[in-house]
Amino acid sequence: LLTAISLERCTSILCSLWYRCHCPQGLAWVVCALLWALSVTFIVTVTYLCLSHEPEHCQVSLISMYALNFFLFAPAMVISSTILFIKVKCGPQQQQPKRLDIVILLTVLFFLLFALPLSIWNFLQQLGYAAVSSQVVFLLACIHSTINPFIYFLVGRCWSPCSVGCLRLSLQRVFQE
């Protein structure tokens, strides 16, 4: 979903006129639903193959799942977020970056730092390599699973006129955009 959000935001910035005039109203919902369906189908298939007690099929399905994540979704997210970052940094100085842009950039950055190592580690494990301790990789994944609410809170709070804000108000500010 982070890939879909990054790509959608990048498209809305790069092709803003087309996006406003020609982009179907529910396209983001459809893309997210399709990605959820693809993900669930893939995970169910991998689970079935791994529970069928055929290690070769299980290993191939796991390798393909990690490869899809690492070679398709992560690069698409990195490229679209890099374009978004460049656009935010090179945009007009009078216009501050939108909260949503900063949330997406921070979420992608923390995904790359904390969640992607788990996929890389799993991918390398399936190929027979053990580069890093599993405890380090799982600690990074745990940090990633708890960091998004803090991103939303801090980004929402940074734009508030006074420094005292509640989490609900911060989340509303971020997602209003």
Short mmCIF file of N, CA and C in Angstrom, two decimals:
data_model
loop_
_atom_site.label_atom_id
_atom_site.label_comp_id
_atom_site.label_asym_id
_atom_site.label_seq_id
_atom_site.Cartn_x
_atom_site.Cartn_y
_atom_site.Cartn_z
N LEU A 1 0.82 -1.19 0.00
CA LEU A 1 0.00 0.00 0.00
C LEU A 1 0.86 1.25 0.00
N LEU A 2 1.99 1.20 0.69
CA LEU A 2 2.88 2.35 0.70
C LEU A 2 3.39 2.64 -0.70
N THR A 3 3.61 1.61 -1.48
CA THR A 3 4.01 1.80 -2.87
C THR A 3 2.90 2.49 -3.66
N ALA A 4 1.68 2.05 -3.48
CA ALA A 4 0.55 2.67 -4.20
C ALA A 4 0.37 4.12 -3.79
N ILE A 5 0.49 4.41 -2.51
CA ILE A 5 0.35 5.78 -2.03
C ILE A 5 1.47 6.66 -2.59
N SER A 6 2.69 6.15 -2.57
CA SER A 6 3.82 6.92 -3.10
C SER A 6 3.65 7.20 -4.59
N LEU A 7 3.26 6.18 -5.34
CA LEU A 7 3.06 6.36 -6.78
C LEU A 7 1.90 7.32 -7.07
N GLU A 8 0.83 7.19 -6.32
CA GLU A 8 -0.32 8.06 -6.53
C GLU A 8 0.03 9.51 -6.22
N ARG A 9 0.75 9.75 -5.15
CA ARG A 9 1.14 11.12 -4.77
C ARG A 9 2.13 11.69 -5.80
N CYS A 10 3.04 10.86 -6.25
CA CYS A 10 4.01 11.30 -7.27
C CYS A 10 3.29 11.67 -8.56
N THR A 11 2.32 10.86 -8.97
CA THR A 11 1.54 11.16 -10.18
C THR A 11 0.75 12.45 -10.01
N SER A 12 0.19 12.65 -8.83
CA SER A 12 -0.60 13.86 -8.61
C SER A 12 0.26 15.12 -8.65
N ILE A 13 1.53 15.00 -8.34
CA ILE A 13 2.42 16.16 -8.36
C ILE A 13 3.03 16.35 -9.75
N LEU A 14 3.51 15.28 -10.37
CA LEU A 14 4.15 15.40 -11.68
C LEU A 14 3.16 15.72 -12.80
N CYS A 15 2.01 15.10 -12.76
CA CYS A 15 1.01 15.29 -13.81
C CYS A 15 -0.24 15.89 -13.20
N SER A 16 -0.09 17.02 -12.53
CA SER A 16 -1.20 17.57 -11.75
C SER A 16 -2.41 17.92 -12.61
N LEU A 17 -2.19 18.47 -13.80
CA LEU A 17 -3.33 18.82 -14.65
C LEU A 17 -4.08 17.57 -15.09
N TRP A 18 -3.36 16.56 -15.57
CA TRP A 18 -4.01 15.30 -15.96
C TRP A 18 -4.70 14.68 -14.75
N TYR A 19 -4.03 14.69 -13.62
CA TYR A 19 -4.56 14.05 -12.42
C TYR A 19 -5.88 14.70 -12.00
N ARG A 20 -5.94 16.02 -12.06
CA ARG A 20 -7.16 16.72 -11.66
C ARG A 20 -8.29 16.55 -12.66
N CYS A 21 -7.95 16.51 -13.94
CA CYS A 21 -8.99 16.49 -14.99
C CYS A 21 -9.39 15.10 -15.45
N HIS A 22 -8.43 14.17 -15.54
CA HIS A 22 -8.72 12.90 -16.20
C HIS A 22 -8.61 11.66 -15.31
N CYS A 23 -8.04 11.80 -14.15
CA CYS A 23 -7.88 10.63 -13.28
C CYS A 23 -9.25 10.22 -12.72
N PRO A 24 -9.62 8.97 -12.88
CA PRO A 24 -10.91 8.52 -12.34
C PRO A 24 -10.99 8.74 -10.83
N GLN A 25 -12.18 9.06 -10.37
CA GLN A 25 -12.39 9.44 -8.97
C GLN A 25 -11.94 8.36 -7.99
N GLY A 26 -12.28 7.11 -8.21
CA GLY A 26 -11.97 6.05 -7.26
C GLY A 26 -10.75 5.23 -7.61
N LEU A 27 -9.86 5.77 -8.42
CA LEU A 27 -8.70 5.00 -8.88
C LEU A 27 -7.82 4.54 -7.71
N ALA A 28 -7.59 5.42 -6.74
CA ALA A 28 -6.74 5.06 -5.60
C ALA A 28 -7.35 3.90 -4.82
N TRP A 29 -8.68 3.93 -4.64
CA TRP A 29 -9.35 2.84 -3.93
C TRP A 29 -9.23 1.53 -4.71
N VAL A 30 -9.39 1.60 -6.00
CA VAL A 30 -9.31 0.40 -6.83
C VAL A 30 -7.90 -0.18 -6.79
N VAL A 31 -6.89 0.68 -6.91
CA VAL A 31 -5.50 0.22 -6.88
C VAL A 31 -5.19 -0.42 -5.52
N CYS A 32 -5.61 0.22 -4.44
CA CYS A 32 -5.37 -0.35 -3.11
C CYS A 32 -6.08 -1.69 -2.94
N ALA A 33 -7.32 -1.77 -3.41
CA ALA A 33 -8.07 -3.03 -3.31
C ALA A 33 -7.39 -4.14 -4.12
N LEU A 34 -6.92 -3.80 -5.33
CA LEU A 34 -6.21 -4.78 -6.14
C LEU A 34 -4.91 -5.22 -5.48
N LEU A 35 -4.19 -4.28 -4.88
CA LEU A 35 -2.95 -4.65 -4.18
C LEU A 35 -3.23 -5.54 -2.97
N TRP A 36 -4.31 -5.23 -2.23
CA TRP A 36 -4.69 -6.10 -1.12
C TRP A 36 -5.03 -7.49 -1.64
N ALA A 37 -5.81 -7.56 -2.71
CA ALA A 37 -6.19 -8.86 -3.27
C ALA A 37 -4.96 -9.63 -3.75
N LEU A 38 -4.05 -8.94 -4.43
CA LEU A 38 -2.82 -9.59 -4.88
C LEU A 38 -2.01 -10.10 -3.69
N SER A 39 -1.90 -9.27 -2.68
CA SER A 39 -1.14 -9.65 -1.49
C SER A 39 -1.75 -10.86 -0.79
N VAL A 40 -3.06 -10.83 -0.58
CA VAL A 40 -3.73 -11.95 0.09
C VAL A 40 -3.60 -13.22 -0.75
N THR A 41 -3.79 -13.11 -2.06
CA THR A 41 -3.66 -14.27 -2.94
C THR A 41 -2.25 -14.85 -2.87
N PHE A 42 -1.28 -13.97 -2.91
CA PHE A 42 0.11 -14.42 -2.87
C PHE A 42 0.43 -15.10 -1.54
N ILE A 43 0.00 -14.50 -0.44
CA ILE A 43 0.30 -15.07 0.88
C ILE A 43 -0.43 -16.40 1.08
N VAL A 44 -1.67 -16.47 0.62
CA VAL A 44 -2.41 -17.74 0.73
C VAL A 44 -1.71 -18.82 -0.09
N THR A 45 -1.25 -18.48 -1.29
CA THR A 45 -0.55 -19.44 -2.14
C THR A 45 0.75 -19.90 -1.48
N VAL A 46 1.51 -18.95 -0.96
CA VAL A 46 2.78 -19.29 -0.30
C VAL A 46 2.51 -20.17 0.92
N THR A 47 1.52 -19.81 1.69
CA THR A 47 1.18 -20.60 2.88
C THR A 47 0.76 -22.01 2.50
N TYR A 48 -0.07 -22.13 1.49
CA TYR A 48 -0.51 -23.45 1.04
C TYR A 48 0.68 -24.29 0.58
N LEU A 49 1.56 -23.68 -0.22
CA LEU A 49 2.71 -24.43 -0.72
C LEU A 49 3.67 -24.82 0.40
N CYS A 50 3.80 -23.97 1.39
CA CYS A 50 4.70 -24.29 2.49
C CYS A 50 4.11 -25.32 3.45
N LEU A 51 2.78 -25.35 3.54
CA LEU A 51 2.15 -26.35 4.41
C LEU A 51 1.93 -27.68 3.71
N SER A 52 2.16 -27.73 2.41
CA SER A 52 1.95 -28.97 1.66
C SER A 52 3.14 -29.93 1.80
N HIS A 53 4.11 -29.55 2.60
CA HIS A 53 5.27 -30.39 2.89
C HIS A 53 6.11 -30.68 1.66
N GLU A 54 6.15 -29.75 0.75
CA GLU A 54 7.05 -29.85 -0.39
C GLU A 54 8.02 -28.67 -0.31
N PRO A 55 9.19 -28.90 0.28
CA PRO A 55 10.12 -27.80 0.55
C PRO A 55 10.58 -27.04 -0.69
N GLU A 56 10.66 -27.74 -1.82
CA GLU A 56 11.12 -27.05 -3.04
C GLU A 56 10.12 -25.98 -3.47
N HIS A 57 8.83 -26.34 -3.46
CA HIS A 57 7.79 -25.38 -3.86
C HIS A 57 7.70 -24.23 -2.86
N CYS A 58 7.85 -24.56 -1.60
CA CYS A 58 7.81 -23.54 -0.56
C CYS A 58 8.95 -22.55 -0.75
N GLN A 59 10.15 -23.05 -0.94
CA GLN A 59 11.31 -22.17 -1.10
C GLN A 59 11.17 -21.29 -2.34
N VAL A 60 10.72 -21.86 -3.44
CA VAL A 60 10.53 -21.08 -4.68
C VAL A 60 9.49 -19.99 -4.47
N SER A 61 8.39 -20.33 -3.81
CA SER A 61 7.34 -19.33 -3.59
C SER A 61 7.82 -18.22 -2.64
N LEU A 62 8.57 -18.58 -1.61
CA LEU A 62 9.10 -17.56 -0.70
C LEU A 62 10.12 -16.65 -1.40
N ILE A 63 11.00 -17.26 -2.19
CA ILE A 63 11.98 -16.46 -2.93
C ILE A 63 11.27 -15.50 -3.89
N SER A 64 10.25 -16.00 -4.58
CA SER A 64 9.54 -15.12 -5.52
C SER A 64 8.80 -14.01 -4.78
N MET A 65 8.25 -14.29 -3.61
CA MET A 65 7.57 -13.26 -2.83
C MET A 65 8.56 -12.18 -2.38
N TYR A 66 9.70 -12.59 -1.85
CA TYR A 66 10.69 -11.61 -1.40
C TYR A 66 11.29 -10.86 -2.58
N ALA A 67 11.49 -11.53 -3.69
CA ALA A 67 12.03 -10.87 -4.88
C ALA A 67 11.05 -9.84 -5.41
N LEU A 68 9.76 -10.17 -5.43
CA LEU A 68 8.74 -9.22 -5.87
C LEU A 68 8.75 -7.98 -4.98
N ASN A 69 8.84 -8.19 -3.69
CA ASN A 69 8.88 -7.08 -2.74
C ASN A 69 10.13 -6.24 -2.94
N PHE A 70 11.26 -6.91 -3.08
CA PHE A 70 12.55 -6.21 -3.13
C PHE A 70 12.85 -5.60 -4.49
N PHE A 71 12.47 -6.26 -5.57
CA PHE A 71 12.84 -5.79 -6.91
C PHE A 71 11.74 -5.02 -7.63
N LEU A 72 10.49 -5.08 -7.16
CA LEU A 72 9.42 -4.34 -7.82
C LEU A 72 8.86 -3.24 -6.92
N PHE A 73 8.33 -3.63 -5.76
CA PHE A 73 7.65 -2.66 -4.92
C PHE A 73 8.61 -1.65 -4.27
N ALA A 74 9.71 -2.11 -3.72
CA ALA A 74 10.65 -1.19 -3.07
C ALA A 74 11.25 -0.18 -4.06
N PRO A 75 11.73 -0.61 -5.24
CA PRO A 75 12.25 0.39 -6.18
C PRO A 75 11.19 1.40 -6.64
N ALA A 76 9.96 0.93 -6.88
CA ALA A 76 8.90 1.86 -7.28
C ALA A 76 8.65 2.89 -6.19
N MET A 77 8.67 2.44 -4.95
CA MET A 77 8.47 3.34 -3.82
C MET A 77 9.63 4.32 -3.69
N VAL A 78 10.85 3.84 -3.84
CA VAL A 78 12.02 4.70 -3.72
C VAL A 78 12.06 5.74 -4.84
N ILE A 79 11.80 5.32 -6.06
CA ILE A 79 11.83 6.25 -7.19
C ILE A 79 10.75 7.32 -7.04
N SER A 80 9.52 6.90 -6.74
CA SER A 80 8.44 7.88 -6.61
C SER A 80 8.67 8.81 -5.42
N SER A 81 9.21 8.30 -4.34
CA SER A 81 9.48 9.15 -3.17
C SER A 81 10.65 10.09 -3.43
N THR A 82 11.63 9.64 -4.18
CA THR A 82 12.74 10.52 -4.54
C THR A 82 12.26 11.65 -5.43
N ILE A 83 11.39 11.34 -6.38
CA ILE A 83 10.81 12.38 -7.23
C ILE A 83 9.99 13.35 -6.38
N LEU A 84 9.22 12.82 -5.45
CA LEU A 84 8.43 13.65 -4.55
C LEU A 84 9.33 14.54 -3.71
N PHE A 85 10.41 13.99 -3.20
CA PHE A 85 11.36 14.76 -2.38
C PHE A 85 11.99 15.88 -3.20
N ILE A 86 12.43 15.57 -4.42
CA ILE A 86 13.04 16.58 -5.29
C ILE A 86 12.03 17.68 -5.61
N LYS A 87 10.81 17.27 -5.89
CA LYS A 87 9.77 18.25 -6.21
C LYS A 87 9.49 19.16 -5.01
N VAL A 88 9.47 18.58 -3.81
CA VAL A 88 9.23 19.38 -2.61
C VAL A 88 10.40 20.33 -2.35
N LYS A 89 11.61 19.85 -2.52
CA LYS A 89 12.80 20.68 -2.26
C LYS A 89 12.99 21.75 -3.33
N CYS A 90 12.65 21.47 -4.57
CA CYS A 90 12.88 22.41 -5.67
C CYS A 90 11.65 23.26 -5.98
N GLY A 91 10.60 23.08 -5.23
CA GLY A 91 9.38 23.85 -5.48
C GLY A 91 9.55 25.30 -5.05
N PRO A 92 8.52 26.10 -5.25
CA PRO A 92 8.59 27.50 -4.86
C PRO A 92 8.88 27.65 -3.36
N GLN A 93 9.71 28.59 -3.03
CA GLN A 93 10.11 28.78 -1.63
C GLN A 93 8.96 29.30 -0.76
N GLN A 94 7.99 30.01 -1.39
CA GLN A 94 6.89 30.53 -0.61
C GLN A 94 5.96 29.41 -0.12
N GLN A 95 5.90 28.35 -0.89
CA GLN A 95 5.00 27.26 -0.57
C GLN A 95 5.70 26.21 0.27
N GLN A 96 5.20 26.00 1.48
CA GLN A 96 5.77 24.97 2.34
C GLN A 96 5.31 23.60 1.85
N PRO A 97 6.13 22.58 2.07
CA PRO A 97 5.69 21.24 1.69
C PRO A 97 4.44 20.85 2.48
N LYS A 98 3.56 20.13 1.82
CA LYS A 98 2.33 19.70 2.48
C LYS A 98 2.63 18.62 3.50
N ARG A 99 1.77 18.53 4.49
CA ARG A 99 1.94 17.52 5.53
C ARG A 99 1.95 16.12 4.93
N LEU A 100 1.06 15.89 3.98
CA LEU A 100 0.97 14.56 3.37
C LEU A 100 2.27 14.18 2.69
N ASP A 101 2.90 15.13 2.01
CA ASP A 101 4.18 14.86 1.35
C ASP A 101 5.24 14.47 2.37
N ILE A 102 5.29 15.19 3.47
CA ILE A 102 6.29 14.89 4.50
C ILE A 102 6.00 13.56 5.16
N VAL A 103 4.73 13.26 5.40
CA VAL A 103 4.37 11.96 5.99
C VAL A 103 4.81 10.83 5.06
N ILE A 104 4.53 10.98 3.76
CA ILE A 104 4.91 9.94 2.80
C ILE A 104 6.42 9.78 2.77
N LEU A 105 7.14 10.89 2.71
CA LEU A 105 8.61 10.81 2.67
C LEU A 105 9.17 10.13 3.92
N LEU A 106 8.68 10.53 5.09
CA LEU A 106 9.18 9.92 6.32
C LEU A 106 8.78 8.45 6.43
N THR A 107 7.57 8.13 6.02
CA THR A 107 7.12 6.74 6.08
C THR A 107 7.96 5.86 5.16
N VAL A 108 8.24 6.33 3.97
CA VAL A 108 9.07 5.56 3.04
C VAL A 108 10.50 5.44 3.57
N LEU A 109 11.03 6.53 4.08
CA LEU A 109 12.39 6.50 4.64
C LEU A 109 12.49 5.48 5.77
N PHE A 110 11.55 5.52 6.69
CA PHE A 110 11.59 4.57 7.80
C PHE A 110 11.29 3.15 7.35
N PHE A 111 10.47 3.00 6.31
CA PHE A 111 10.26 1.67 5.74
C PHE A 111 11.57 1.11 5.22
N LEU A 112 12.31 1.93 4.49
CA LEU A 112 13.58 1.47 3.92
C LEU A 112 14.60 1.15 5.01
N LEU A 113 14.60 1.94 6.06
CA LEU A 113 15.58 1.73 7.13
C LEU A 113 15.22 0.57 8.05
N PHE A 114 13.94 0.40 8.35
CA PHE A 114 13.55 -0.56 9.37
C PHE A 114 12.82 -1.80 8.87
N ALA A 115 12.06 -1.71 7.80
CA ALA A 115 11.27 -2.86 7.35
C ALA A 115 11.93 -3.61 6.20
N LEU A 116 12.55 -2.90 5.28
CA LEU A 116 13.17 -3.56 4.14
C LEU A 116 14.28 -4.54 4.54
N PRO A 117 15.05 -4.25 5.60
CA PRO A 117 16.06 -5.24 6.00
C PRO A 117 15.49 -6.62 6.30
N LEU A 118 14.26 -6.69 6.82
CA LEU A 118 13.64 -7.99 7.08
C LEU A 118 13.39 -8.75 5.78
N SER A 119 12.91 -8.05 4.75
CA SER A 119 12.70 -8.71 3.46
C SER A 119 14.02 -9.16 2.85
N ILE A 120 15.02 -8.31 2.94
CA ILE A 120 16.34 -8.68 2.41
C ILE A 120 16.89 -9.86 3.18
N TRP A 121 16.76 -9.84 4.49
CA TRP A 121 17.27 -10.94 5.33
C TRP A 121 16.55 -12.24 4.99
N ASN A 122 15.22 -12.18 4.86
CA ASN A 122 14.45 -13.38 4.49
C ASN A 122 14.85 -13.90 3.12
N PHE A 123 15.02 -12.97 2.17
CA PHE A 123 15.43 -13.35 0.82
C PHE A 123 16.78 -14.05 0.86
N LEU A 124 17.74 -13.48 1.58
CA LEU A 124 19.08 -14.08 1.68
C LEU A 124 19.05 -15.40 2.43
N GLN A 125 18.16 -15.51 3.43
CA GLN A 125 18.02 -16.77 4.17
C GLN A 125 17.57 -17.89 3.23
N GLN A 126 16.63 -17.58 2.34
CA GLN A 126 16.12 -18.59 1.40
C GLN A 126 17.20 -19.03 0.42
N LEU A 127 18.15 -18.12 0.15
CA LEU A 127 19.25 -18.45 -0.75
C LEU A 127 20.44 -19.09 -0.03
N GLY A 128 20.34 -19.19 1.30
CA GLY A 128 21.38 -19.85 2.07
C GLY A 128 22.43 -18.93 2.67
N TYR A 129 22.17 -17.63 2.67
CA TYR A 129 23.12 -16.68 3.26
C TYR A 129 22.57 -16.17 4.57
N ALA A 130 23.45 -16.02 5.55
CA ALA A 130 23.07 -15.45 6.84
C ALA A 130 24.04 -14.32 7.14
N ALA A 131 23.67 -13.11 6.76
CA ALA A 131 24.58 -11.97 6.89
C ALA A 131 24.49 -11.30 8.25
N VAL A 132 23.30 -11.21 8.82
CA VAL A 132 23.09 -10.46 10.05
C VAL A 132 22.28 -11.32 11.02
N SER A 133 22.44 -11.04 12.28
CA SER A 133 21.68 -11.76 13.31
C SER A 133 20.19 -11.49 13.15
N SER A 134 19.39 -12.51 13.39
CA SER A 134 17.94 -12.35 13.26
C SER A 134 17.38 -11.37 14.29
N GLN A 135 18.01 -11.30 15.47
CA GLN A 135 17.52 -10.40 16.50
C GLN A 135 17.59 -8.94 16.05
N VAL A 136 18.65 -8.57 15.33
CA VAL A 136 18.79 -7.20 14.85
C VAL A 136 17.70 -6.88 13.83
N VAL A 137 17.47 -7.80 12.91
CA VAL A 137 16.47 -7.59 11.86
C VAL A 137 15.07 -7.53 12.47
N PHE A 138 14.78 -8.40 13.43
CA PHE A 138 13.46 -8.38 14.06
C PHE A 138 13.27 -7.13 14.92
N LEU A 139 14.33 -6.64 15.54
CA LEU A 139 14.24 -5.40 16.30
C LEU A 139 13.91 -4.23 15.37
N LEU A 140 14.56 -4.18 14.22
CA LEU A 140 14.26 -3.13 13.24
C LEU A 140 12.81 -3.22 12.77
N ALA A 141 12.32 -4.43 12.54
CA ALA A 141 10.93 -4.61 12.11
C ALA A 141 9.96 -4.18 13.20
N CYS A 142 10.29 -4.44 14.45
CA CYS A 142 9.44 -4.00 15.57
C CYS A 142 9.41 -2.48 15.67
N ILE A 143 10.56 -1.86 15.48
CA ILE A 143 10.61 -0.39 15.49
C ILE A 143 9.73 0.15 14.38
N HIS A 144 9.83 -0.45 13.20
CA HIS A 144 9.02 0.02 12.07
C HIS A 144 7.53 -0.10 12.34
N SER A 145 7.13 -1.18 12.99
CA SER A 145 5.70 -1.39 13.21
C SER A 145 5.10 -0.40 14.19
N THR A 146 5.93 0.29 14.96
CA THR A 146 5.42 1.25 15.93
C THR A 146 5.69 2.71 15.56
N ILE A 147 6.42 2.96 14.50
CA ILE A 147 6.88 4.32 14.23
C ILE A 147 5.87 5.19 13.48
N ASN A 148 4.99 4.60 12.68
CA ASN A 148 4.06 5.41 11.88
C ASN A 148 3.16 6.33 12.71
N PRO A 149 2.55 5.87 13.80
CA PRO A 149 1.74 6.82 14.59
C PRO A 149 2.56 8.02 15.09
N PHE A 150 3.81 7.82 15.42
CA PHE A 150 4.65 8.92 15.86
C PHE A 150 4.92 9.90 14.71
N ILE A 151 5.10 9.37 13.51
CA ILE A 151 5.29 10.24 12.34
C ILE A 151 4.05 11.11 12.16
N TYR A 152 2.87 10.50 12.19
CA TYR A 152 1.63 11.25 12.00
C TYR A 152 1.47 12.32 13.08
N PHE A 153 1.77 11.94 14.31
CA PHE A 153 1.63 12.87 15.43
C PHE A 153 2.59 14.04 15.30
N LEU A 154 3.86 13.74 15.04
CA LEU A 154 4.86 14.81 14.97
C LEU A 154 4.64 15.73 13.78
N VAL A 155 4.30 15.18 12.63
CA VAL A 155 4.07 16.03 11.46
C VAL A 155 2.82 16.89 11.68
N GLY A 156 1.78 16.32 12.24
CA GLY A 156 0.59 17.09 12.53
C GLY A 156 0.83 18.16 13.57
N ARG A 157 1.69 17.88 14.52
CA ARG A 157 1.98 18.82 15.60
C ARG A 157 2.88 19.96 15.13
N CYS A 158 3.80 19.69 14.21
CA CYS A 158 4.74 20.71 13.75
C CYS A 158 4.03 21.87 13.07
N TRP A 159 2.89 21.63 12.46
CA TRP A 159 2.20 22.70 11.75
C TRP A 159 1.13 23.38 12.60
N SER A 160 0.97 22.93 13.83
CA SER A 160 -0.07 23.54 14.64
C SER A 160 0.39 24.90 15.15
N PRO A 161 -0.54 25.86 15.30
CA PRO A 161 -0.14 27.18 15.76
C PRO A 161 0.40 27.18 17.17
N CYS A 162 -0.12 26.32 18.01
CA CYS A 162 0.45 26.19 19.35
C CYS A 162 1.02 24.79 19.49
N SER A 163 1.96 24.64 20.40
CA SER A 163 2.67 23.37 20.48
C SER A 163 1.90 22.28 21.22
N VAL A 164 0.78 22.63 21.84
CA VAL A 164 0.00 21.63 22.55
C VAL A 164 -1.12 21.14 21.63
N GLY A 165 -1.02 19.89 21.21
CA GLY A 165 -2.04 19.32 20.33
C GLY A 165 -2.26 17.88 20.70
N CYS A 166 -3.44 17.40 20.44
CA CYS A 166 -3.71 16.00 20.76
C CYS A 166 -3.47 15.15 19.51
N LEU A 167 -3.35 13.88 19.72
CA LEU A 167 -3.09 12.95 18.63
C LEU A 167 -4.20 12.99 17.59
N ARG A 168 -5.44 13.07 18.05
CA ARG A 168 -6.56 13.08 17.10
C ARG A 168 -6.51 14.30 16.19
N LEU A 169 -6.23 15.47 16.76
CA LEU A 169 -6.15 16.69 15.97
C LEU A 169 -4.98 16.63 15.00
N SER A 170 -3.86 16.07 15.45
CA SER A 170 -2.70 15.92 14.58
C SER A 170 -3.00 15.01 13.41
N LEU A 171 -3.65 13.90 13.67
CA LEU A 171 -4.02 12.97 12.60
C LEU A 171 -5.01 13.62 11.63
N GLN A 172 -5.95 14.39 12.15
CA GLN A 172 -6.89 15.08 11.28
C GLN A 172 -6.17 16.07 10.36
N ARG A 173 -5.20 16.79 10.91
CA ARG A 173 -4.46 17.75 10.10
C ARG A 173 -3.70 17.04 8.98
N VAL A 174 -3.06 15.94 9.31
CA VAL A 174 -2.28 15.22 8.30
C VAL A 174 -3.18 14.68 7.21
N PHE A 175 -4.30 14.05 7.57
CA PHE A 175 -5.12 13.37 6.59
C PHE A 175 -6.14 14.27 5.92
N GLN A 176 -6.27 15.53 6.35
CA GLN A 176 -7.15 16.45 5.66
C GLN A 176 -6.63 16.74 4.26
N GLU A 177 -5.31 16.74 4.09
CA GLU A 177 -4.71 16.98 2.80
C GLU A 177 -4.85 15.78 1.90
#
